[in-house]
Amino acid sequence: QKEVEQNSGPLSVPEGAIASLNCTYSDRGSQSFFWYRQYSGKSPELIMFIYSNGDKEDGRFTAQLNKASQYVSLLIRDSQPSDSATYLCAVIRVKGRKLIFGQGTELSVKP
Amino acid sequence: ETGVTQTPRHLVMGMTNKKSLKCEQHLGHNAMYWYKQSAKKPLELMFVYSLEERVENNSVPSRFSPECPNSSHLFLHLHTLQPEDSALYLCASSQEGGNSPLHFGNGTRLTVT
């Protein structure tokens, strides 16, 4: 089982819709969860982090964490073509406290 | 100055060459990382320097050799690489000891011919 798993996509949504990106992780003791956005040919940039169960909102982005289900998601409201990128889920592994990435989900927002 | 700076941005090298990638961070962090990103694969952690102690991923071939002279600078020395080593190499830094996220540099696009 992969430590951090994401659907690779591509996920295609129309402009203005809600994009939902999902991630599961295997280390039950993990405490810290991050979402990075990576445009083609660029380095990853941090967009959200979440440490507690529940929802965390920042502008059009909402991160959701369910530790019992070992599941973290990212919702993007009012999706824009500029949101088209690969979204990377990352989890701090308890052993060694190292950040482990999923393979990323490619999102395409169609005008 | 951007937070994490990598040079060069692009590098083409033959399999018999020796080259080095350079990374510098201006964020006051105490941990630095090398990641490899190949097409359609997750970011792969290669090396971590935390408080100047090196932590290795045992699957990284010995043709990759890191060096961290201080907490702000990190190098990746390359020698006798293979074509499958062609990838984007990303440097990152963070503040160890908490839940600090990584801050990435712009990466070096390496092509081995």
PDB file of C-alpha atoms in Angstrom:
ATOM      1  CA  GLN A   1       0.000   0.000   0.000  1.00  0.00           C
ATOM      2  CA  LYS A   2       1.298   3.464  -0.889  1.00  0.00           C
ATOM      3  CA  GLU A   3       1.884   5.732   2.071  1.00  0.00           C
ATOM      4  CA  VAL A   4      -0.062   8.574   0.464  1.00  0.00           C
ATOM      5  CA  GLU A   5      -2.490   7.810  -2.323  1.00  0.00           C
ATOM      6  CA  GLN A   6      -4.268  10.112  -4.759  1.00  0.00           C
ATOM      7  CA  ASN A   7      -6.171   9.553  -7.968  1.00  0.00           C
ATOM      8  CA  SER A   8      -3.841  10.698 -10.734  1.00  0.00           C
ATOM      9  CA  GLY A   9      -6.703  12.041 -12.831  1.00  0.00           C
ATOM     10  CA  PRO A  10      -6.985  14.023 -14.930  1.00  0.00           C
ATOM     11  CA  LEU A  11      -9.978  15.534 -13.183  1.00  0.00           C
ATOM     12  CA  SER A  12     -11.876  17.843 -15.491  1.00  0.00           C
ATOM     13  CA  VAL A  13     -14.429  20.360 -14.209  1.00  0.00           C
ATOM     14  CA  PRO A  14     -16.171  23.301 -15.903  1.00  0.00           C
ATOM     15  CA  GLU A  15     -15.339  26.844 -14.902  1.00  0.00           C
ATOM     16  CA  GLY A  16     -17.317  27.910 -11.819  1.00  0.00           C
ATOM     17  CA  ALA A  17     -17.840  24.360 -10.545  1.00  0.00           C
ATOM     18  CA  ILE A  18     -16.495  22.807  -7.353  1.00  0.00           C
ATOM     19  CA  ALA A  19     -13.406  20.647  -7.793  1.00  0.00           C
ATOM     20  CA  SER A  20     -12.962  17.895  -5.204  1.00  0.00           C
ATOM     21  CA  LEU A  21      -9.532  16.333  -4.725  1.00  0.00           C
ATOM     22  CA  ASN A  22      -9.053  13.340  -2.456  1.00  0.00           C
ATOM     23  CA  CYS A  23      -6.159  11.736  -0.606  1.00  0.00           C
ATOM     24  CA  THR A  24      -5.765   8.753   1.715  1.00  0.00           C
ATOM     25  CA  TYR A  25      -2.775   7.918   3.895  1.00  0.00           C
ATOM     26  CA  SER A  26      -1.598   4.782   5.617  1.00  0.00           C
ATOM     27  CA  ASP A  27       0.200   6.045   8.755  1.00  0.00           C
ATOM     28  CA  ARG A  28      -2.582   6.279  11.339  1.00  0.00           C
ATOM     29  CA  GLY A  29      -0.418   8.390  13.638  1.00  0.00           C
ATOM     30  CA  SER A  30       0.111  11.189  11.097  1.00  0.00           C
ATOM     31  CA  GLN A  31      -0.778  14.625  12.456  1.00  0.00           C
ATOM     32  CA  SER A  32       0.039  17.131   9.729  1.00  0.00           C
ATOM     33  CA  PHE A  33      -1.381  17.347   6.237  1.00  0.00           C
ATOM     34  CA  PHE A  34      -0.586  19.666   3.377  1.00  0.00           C
ATOM     35  CA  TRP A  35      -1.844  20.471  -0.094  1.00  0.00           C
ATOM     36  CA  TYR A  36       0.593  21.781  -2.677  1.00  0.00           C
ATOM     37  CA  ARG A  37      -0.185  23.071  -6.164  1.00  0.00           C
ATOM     38  CA  GLN A  38       2.274  22.505  -8.983  1.00  0.00           C
ATOM     39  CA  TYR A  39       1.962  24.158 -12.359  1.00  0.00           C
ATOM     40  CA  SER A  40       3.592  22.423 -15.293  1.00  0.00           C
ATOM     41  CA  GLY A  41       7.342  23.010 -15.262  1.00  0.00           C
ATOM     42  CA  LYS A  42       7.232  24.768 -11.883  1.00  0.00           C
ATOM     43  CA  SER A  43       7.995  23.753  -8.319  1.00  0.00           C
ATOM     44  CA  PRO A  44       5.269  22.884  -5.791  1.00  0.00           C
ATOM     45  CA  GLU A  45       3.771  25.750  -3.778  1.00  0.00           C
ATOM     46  CA  LEU A  46       1.940  25.333  -0.495  1.00  0.00           C
ATOM     47  CA  ILE A  47      -1.732  26.289  -0.627  1.00  0.00           C
ATOM     48  CA  MET A  48      -3.268  24.732   2.508  1.00  0.00           C
ATOM     49  CA  PHE A  49      -2.336  22.870   5.653  1.00  0.00           C
ATOM     50  CA  ILE A  50      -4.596  21.199   8.197  1.00  0.00           C
ATOM     51  CA  TYR A  51      -3.830  19.540  11.522  1.00  0.00           C
ATOM     52  CA  SER A  52      -7.252  18.971  13.150  1.00  0.00           C
ATOM     53  CA  ASN A  53     -10.299  16.962  12.157  1.00  0.00           C
ATOM     54  CA  GLY A  54     -12.931  18.936  10.320  1.00  0.00           C
ATOM     55  CA  ASP A  55     -12.840  21.712   7.745  1.00  0.00           C
ATOM     56  CA  LYS A  56     -10.452  24.576   7.236  1.00  0.00           C
ATOM     57  CA  GLU A  57     -11.356  27.326   4.804  1.00  0.00           C
ATOM     58  CA  ASP A  58      -9.092  29.828   3.050  1.00  0.00           C
ATOM     59  CA  GLY A  59     -10.753  31.844   0.321  1.00  0.00           C
ATOM     60  CA  ARG A  60     -12.000  29.495  -2.369  1.00  0.00           C
ATOM     61  CA  PHE A  61     -10.137  26.551  -0.851  1.00  0.00           C
ATOM     62  CA  THR A  62     -11.414  24.209   1.868  1.00  0.00           C
ATOM     63  CA  ALA A  63      -9.345  21.389   3.320  1.00  0.00           C
ATOM     64  CA  GLN A  64     -11.187  18.569   5.058  1.00  0.00           C
ATOM     65  CA  LEU A  65      -9.574  16.045   7.394  1.00  0.00           C
ATOM     66  CA  ASN A  66     -11.000  12.811   8.785  1.00  0.00           C
ATOM     67  CA  LYS A  67      -8.340  11.028  10.815  1.00  0.00           C
ATOM     68  CA  ALA A  68     -10.578   8.076  11.641  1.00  0.00           C
ATOM     69  CA  SER A  69     -10.938   7.335   7.928  1.00  0.00           C
ATOM     70  CA  GLN A  70      -7.349   8.453   7.172  1.00  0.00           C
ATOM     71  CA  TYR A  71      -8.691  10.755   4.525  1.00  0.00           C
ATOM     72  CA  VAL A  72      -7.951  14.349   3.578  1.00  0.00           C
ATOM     73  CA  SER A  73      -9.538  16.330   0.767  1.00  0.00           C
ATOM     74  CA  LEU A  74      -9.317  19.704  -0.921  1.00  0.00           C
ATOM     75  CA  LEU A  75     -12.336  21.512  -2.326  1.00  0.00           C
ATOM     76  CA  ILE A  76     -11.907  24.372  -4.760  1.00  0.00           C
ATOM     77  CA  ARG A  77     -15.038  26.488  -5.146  1.00  0.00           C
ATOM     78  CA  ASP A  78     -15.774  28.603  -8.218  1.00  0.00           C
ATOM     79  CA  SER A  79     -12.975  26.846 -10.131  1.00  0.00           C
ATOM     80  CA  GLN A  80     -11.048  28.998 -12.579  1.00  0.00           C
ATOM     81  CA  PRO A  81      -8.916  27.985 -15.577  1.00  0.00           C
ATOM     82  CA  SER A  82      -5.929  29.324 -13.613  1.00  0.00           C
ATOM     83  CA  ASP A  83      -6.557  26.549 -11.060  1.00  0.00           C
ATOM     84  CA  SER A  84      -5.524  23.982 -13.702  1.00  0.00           C
ATOM     85  CA  ALA A  85      -2.470  22.304 -12.202  1.00  0.00           C
ATOM     86  CA  THR A  86      -1.381  19.165 -10.387  1.00  0.00           C
ATOM     87  CA  TYR A  87      -2.360  19.064  -6.727  1.00  0.00           C
ATOM     88  CA  LEU A  88      -0.082  17.186  -4.367  1.00  0.00           C
ATOM     89  CA  CYS A  89      -1.195  15.803  -1.037  1.00  0.00           C
ATOM     90  CA  ALA A  90       1.576  15.489   1.559  1.00  0.00           C
ATOM     91  CA  VAL A  91       1.620  13.934   5.009  1.00  0.00           C
ATOM     92  CA  ILE A  92       4.241  14.076   7.731  1.00  0.00           C
ATOM     93  CA  ARG A  93       5.155  10.487   8.495  1.00  0.00           C
ATOM     94  CA  VAL A  94       5.341   9.799  12.224  1.00  0.00           C
ATOM     95  CA  LYS A  95       8.528   7.716  11.890  1.00  0.00           C
ATOM     96  CA  GLY A  96      11.346  10.126  11.174  1.00  0.00           C
ATOM     97  CA  ARG A  97       8.862  13.023  10.860  1.00  0.00           C
ATOM     98  CA  LYS A  98       9.435  13.253   7.100  1.00  0.00           C
ATOM     99  CA  LEU A  99       7.031  14.706   4.535  1.00  0.00           C
ATOM    100  CA  ILE A 100       5.722  12.073   2.123  1.00  0.00           C
ATOM    101  CA  PHE A 101       3.938  13.063  -1.087  1.00  0.00           C
ATOM    102  CA  GLY A 102       1.214  11.407  -3.091  1.00  0.00           C
ATOM    103  CA  GLN A 103       1.604  11.136  -6.852  1.00  0.00           C
ATOM    104  CA  GLY A 104      -0.627  14.149  -7.420  1.00  0.00           C
ATOM    105  CA  THR A 105      -3.987  14.730  -9.117  1.00  0.00           C
ATOM    106  CA  GLU A 106      -4.049  16.668 -12.355  1.00  0.00           C
ATOM    107  CA  LEU A 107      -6.914  19.157 -12.441  1.00  0.00           C
ATOM    108  CA  SER A 108      -8.175  20.752 -15.638  1.00  0.00           C
ATOM    109  CA  VAL A 109     -10.723  23.581 -15.432  1.00  0.00           C
ATOM    110  CA  LYS A 110     -12.454  24.143 -18.767  1.00  0.00           C
ATOM    111  CA  PRO A 111     -13.680  27.641 -19.692  1.00  0.00           C
TER     112      PRO A 111
ATOM    113  CA  GLU B   1      16.043  37.242  -2.776  1.00  0.00           C
ATOM    114  CA  THR B   2      13.545  34.411  -3.088  1.00  0.00           C
ATOM    115  CA  GLY B   3      13.298  31.990  -0.179  1.00  0.00           C
ATOM    116  CA  VAL B   4      14.991  28.972  -1.762  1.00  0.00           C
ATOM    117  CA  THR B   5      17.240  29.448  -4.784  1.00  0.00           C
ATOM    118  CA  GLN B   6      18.513  26.652  -6.996  1.00  0.00           C
ATOM    119  CA  THR B   7      21.115  26.752  -9.743  1.00  0.00           C
ATOM    120  CA  PRO B   8      21.349  25.907 -12.525  1.00  0.00           C
ATOM    121  CA  ARG B   9      17.736  25.879 -13.761  1.00  0.00           C
ATOM    122  CA  HIS B  10      18.581  23.501 -16.584  1.00  0.00           C
ATOM    123  CA  LEU B  11      21.465  21.073 -16.988  1.00  0.00           C
ATOM    124  CA  VAL B  12      22.367  18.692 -19.794  1.00  0.00           C
ATOM    125  CA  MET B  13      25.197  16.306 -19.080  1.00  0.00           C
ATOM    126  CA  GLY B  14      26.750  13.202 -20.538  1.00  0.00           C
ATOM    127  CA  MET B  15      27.035   9.986 -18.594  1.00  0.00           C
ATOM    128  CA  THR B  16      30.752  10.505 -17.965  1.00  0.00           C
ATOM    129  CA  ASN B  17      30.466  14.081 -16.705  1.00  0.00           C
ATOM    130  CA  LYS B  18      30.654  15.363 -13.157  1.00  0.00           C
ATOM    131  CA  LYS B  19      28.435  18.255 -12.176  1.00  0.00           C
ATOM    132  CA  SER B  20      26.929  19.773  -9.042  1.00  0.00           C
ATOM    133  CA  LEU B  21      23.552  21.255  -8.231  1.00  0.00           C
ATOM    134  CA  LYS B  22      23.427  24.125  -5.769  1.00  0.00           C
ATOM    135  CA  CYS B  23      20.726  25.247  -3.365  1.00  0.00           C
ATOM    136  CA  GLU B  24      20.617  28.194  -0.989  1.00  0.00           C
ATOM    137  CA  GLN B  25      17.864  29.110   1.467  1.00  0.00           C
ATOM    138  CA  HIS B  26      17.274  32.541   3.008  1.00  0.00           C
ATOM    139  CA  LEU B  27      14.460  31.559   5.374  1.00  0.00           C
ATOM    140  CA  GLY B  28      16.458  30.765   8.498  1.00  0.00           C
ATOM    141  CA  HIS B  29      15.376  27.129   8.363  1.00  0.00           C
ATOM    142  CA  ASN B  30      17.385  24.333   9.943  1.00  0.00           C
ATOM    143  CA  ALA B  31      16.594  21.463   7.569  1.00  0.00           C
ATOM    144  CA  MET B  32      17.213  21.078   3.836  1.00  0.00           C
ATOM    145  CA  TYR B  33      16.111  18.391   1.418  1.00  0.00           C
ATOM    146  CA  TRP B  34      16.718  17.010  -2.045  1.00  0.00           C
ATOM    147  CA  TYR B  35      13.722  15.569  -3.888  1.00  0.00           C
ATOM    148  CA  LYS B  36      13.595  13.909  -7.304  1.00  0.00           C
ATOM    149  CA  GLN B  37      10.513  14.298  -9.464  1.00  0.00           C
ATOM    150  CA  SER B  38      10.127  12.019 -12.473  1.00  0.00           C
ATOM    151  CA  ALA B  39       7.171  12.111 -14.840  1.00  0.00           C
ATOM    152  CA  LYS B  40       3.978  10.569 -13.409  1.00  0.00           C
ATOM    153  CA  LYS B  41       5.703   9.571 -10.163  1.00  0.00           C
ATOM    154  CA  PRO B  42       5.436  10.969  -6.624  1.00  0.00           C
ATOM    155  CA  LEU B  43       8.112  13.283  -5.349  1.00  0.00           C
ATOM    156  CA  GLU B  44      10.888  11.030  -4.085  1.00  0.00           C
ATOM    157  CA  LEU B  45      12.827  12.115  -1.013  1.00  0.00           C
ATOM    158  CA  MET B  46      16.530  11.584  -1.657  1.00  0.00           C
ATOM    159  CA  PHE B  47      18.367  13.233   1.232  1.00  0.00           C
ATOM    160  CA  VAL B  48      17.618  15.249   4.328  1.00  0.00           C
ATOM    161  CA  TYR B  49      20.020  17.399   6.288  1.00  0.00           C
ATOM    162  CA  SER B  50      18.546  18.192   9.659  1.00  0.00           C
ATOM    163  CA  LEU B  51      20.616  20.221  12.082  1.00  0.00           C
ATOM    164  CA  GLU B  52      23.570  19.263   9.848  1.00  0.00           C
ATOM    165  CA  GLU B  53      22.964  15.510  10.252  1.00  0.00           C
ATOM    166  CA  ARG B  54      22.433  13.620   7.006  1.00  0.00           C
ATOM    167  CA  VAL B  55      19.521  11.202   6.573  1.00  0.00           C
ATOM    168  CA  GLU B  56      19.551   9.092   3.442  1.00  0.00           C
ATOM    169  CA  ASN B  57      17.018   7.241   1.391  1.00  0.00           C
ATOM    170  CA  ASN B  58      18.712   3.870   1.028  1.00  0.00           C
ATOM    171  CA  SER B  59      17.429   3.440  -2.510  1.00  0.00           C
ATOM    172  CA  VAL B  60      19.384   6.446  -3.856  1.00  0.00           C
ATOM    173  CA  PRO B  61      22.369   5.308  -5.949  1.00  0.00           C
ATOM    174  CA  SER B  62      25.857   6.300  -4.873  1.00  0.00           C
ATOM    175  CA  ARG B  63      26.320   8.339  -8.059  1.00  0.00           C
ATOM    176  CA  PHE B  64      24.368  11.027  -6.168  1.00  0.00           C
ATOM    177  CA  SER B  65      26.360  12.583  -3.337  1.00  0.00           C
ATOM    178  CA  PRO B  66      24.988  15.388  -1.141  1.00  0.00           C
ATOM    179  CA  GLU B  67      26.942  18.008   0.744  1.00  0.00           C
ATOM    180  CA  CYS B  68      25.657  20.477   3.314  1.00  0.00           C
ATOM    181  CA  PRO B  69      28.424  22.833   4.492  1.00  0.00           C
ATOM    182  CA  ASN B  70      26.029  24.885   6.652  1.00  0.00           C
ATOM    183  CA  SER B  71      22.313  25.276   7.304  1.00  0.00           C
ATOM    184  CA  SER B  72      21.828  27.650   4.359  1.00  0.00           C
ATOM    185  CA  HIS B  73      23.599  25.774   1.571  1.00  0.00           C
ATOM    186  CA  LEU B  74      23.079  22.375   0.027  1.00  0.00           C
ATOM    187  CA  PHE B  75      24.766  20.688  -2.918  1.00  0.00           C
ATOM    188  CA  LEU B  76      24.071  17.563  -4.904  1.00  0.00           C
ATOM    189  CA  HIS B  77      27.161  16.193  -6.641  1.00  0.00           C
ATOM    190  CA  LEU B  78      26.495  14.092  -9.719  1.00  0.00           C
ATOM    191  CA  HIS B  79      28.839  11.637 -11.444  1.00  0.00           C
ATOM    192  CA  THR B  80      28.473   8.866 -14.013  1.00  0.00           C
ATOM    193  CA  LEU B  81      24.734   9.341 -14.214  1.00  0.00           C
ATOM    194  CA  GLN B  82      22.357   7.238 -16.285  1.00  0.00           C
ATOM    195  CA  PRO B  83      19.655   8.412 -18.704  1.00  0.00           C
ATOM    196  CA  GLU B  84      16.983   7.291 -16.217  1.00  0.00           C
ATOM    197  CA  ASP B  85      18.330   9.919 -13.808  1.00  0.00           C
ATOM    198  CA  SER B  86      16.864  12.610 -16.045  1.00  0.00           C
ATOM    199  CA  ALA B  87      14.268  14.378 -13.883  1.00  0.00           C
ATOM    200  CA  LEU B  88      13.427  17.574 -12.027  1.00  0.00           C
ATOM    201  CA  TYR B  89      15.552  17.890  -8.885  1.00  0.00           C
ATOM    202  CA  LEU B  90      13.967  19.995  -6.200  1.00  0.00           C
ATOM    203  CA  CYS B  91      15.590  21.477  -3.148  1.00  0.00           C
ATOM    204  CA  ALA B  92      13.452  22.391  -0.149  1.00  0.00           C
ATOM    205  CA  SER B  93      13.892  23.729   3.357  1.00  0.00           C
ATOM    206  CA  SER B  94      11.838  23.690   6.537  1.00  0.00           C
ATOM    207  CA  GLN B  95      12.052  24.370  10.245  1.00  0.00           C
ATOM    208  CA  GLU B  96      12.471  21.031  11.980  1.00  0.00           C
ATOM    209  CA  GLY B  97      10.751  20.159  15.220  1.00  0.00           C
ATOM    210  CA  GLY B  98       7.198  21.114  14.443  1.00  0.00           C
ATOM    211  CA  ASN B  99       4.643  20.861  11.687  1.00  0.00           C
ATOM    212  CA  SER B 100       6.481  23.185   9.380  1.00  0.00           C
ATOM    213  CA  PRO B 101       5.752  22.751   5.673  1.00  0.00           C
ATOM    214  CA  LEU B 102       8.458  22.599   3.039  1.00  0.00           C
ATOM    215  CA  HIS B 103       9.402  25.573   0.932  1.00  0.00           C
ATOM    216  CA  PHE B 104      10.666  24.535  -2.480  1.00  0.00           C
ATOM    217  CA  GLY B 105      13.155  26.057  -4.868  1.00  0.00           C
ATOM    218  CA  ASN B 106      12.386  26.319  -8.584  1.00  0.00           C
ATOM    219  CA  GLY B 107      14.203  23.100  -9.331  1.00  0.00           C
ATOM    220  CA  THR B 108      16.907  21.971 -11.752  1.00  0.00           C
ATOM    221  CA  ARG B 109      15.718  20.191 -14.886  1.00  0.00           C
ATOM    222  CA  LEU B 110      18.411  17.576 -15.509  1.00  0.00           C
ATOM    223  CA  THR B 111      18.825  15.722 -18.782  1.00  0.00           C
ATOM    224  CA  VAL B 112      21.393  12.931 -19.015  1.00  0.00           C
ATOM    225  CA  THR B 113      22.407  12.038 -22.567  1.00  0.00           C
TER     226      THR B 113
END
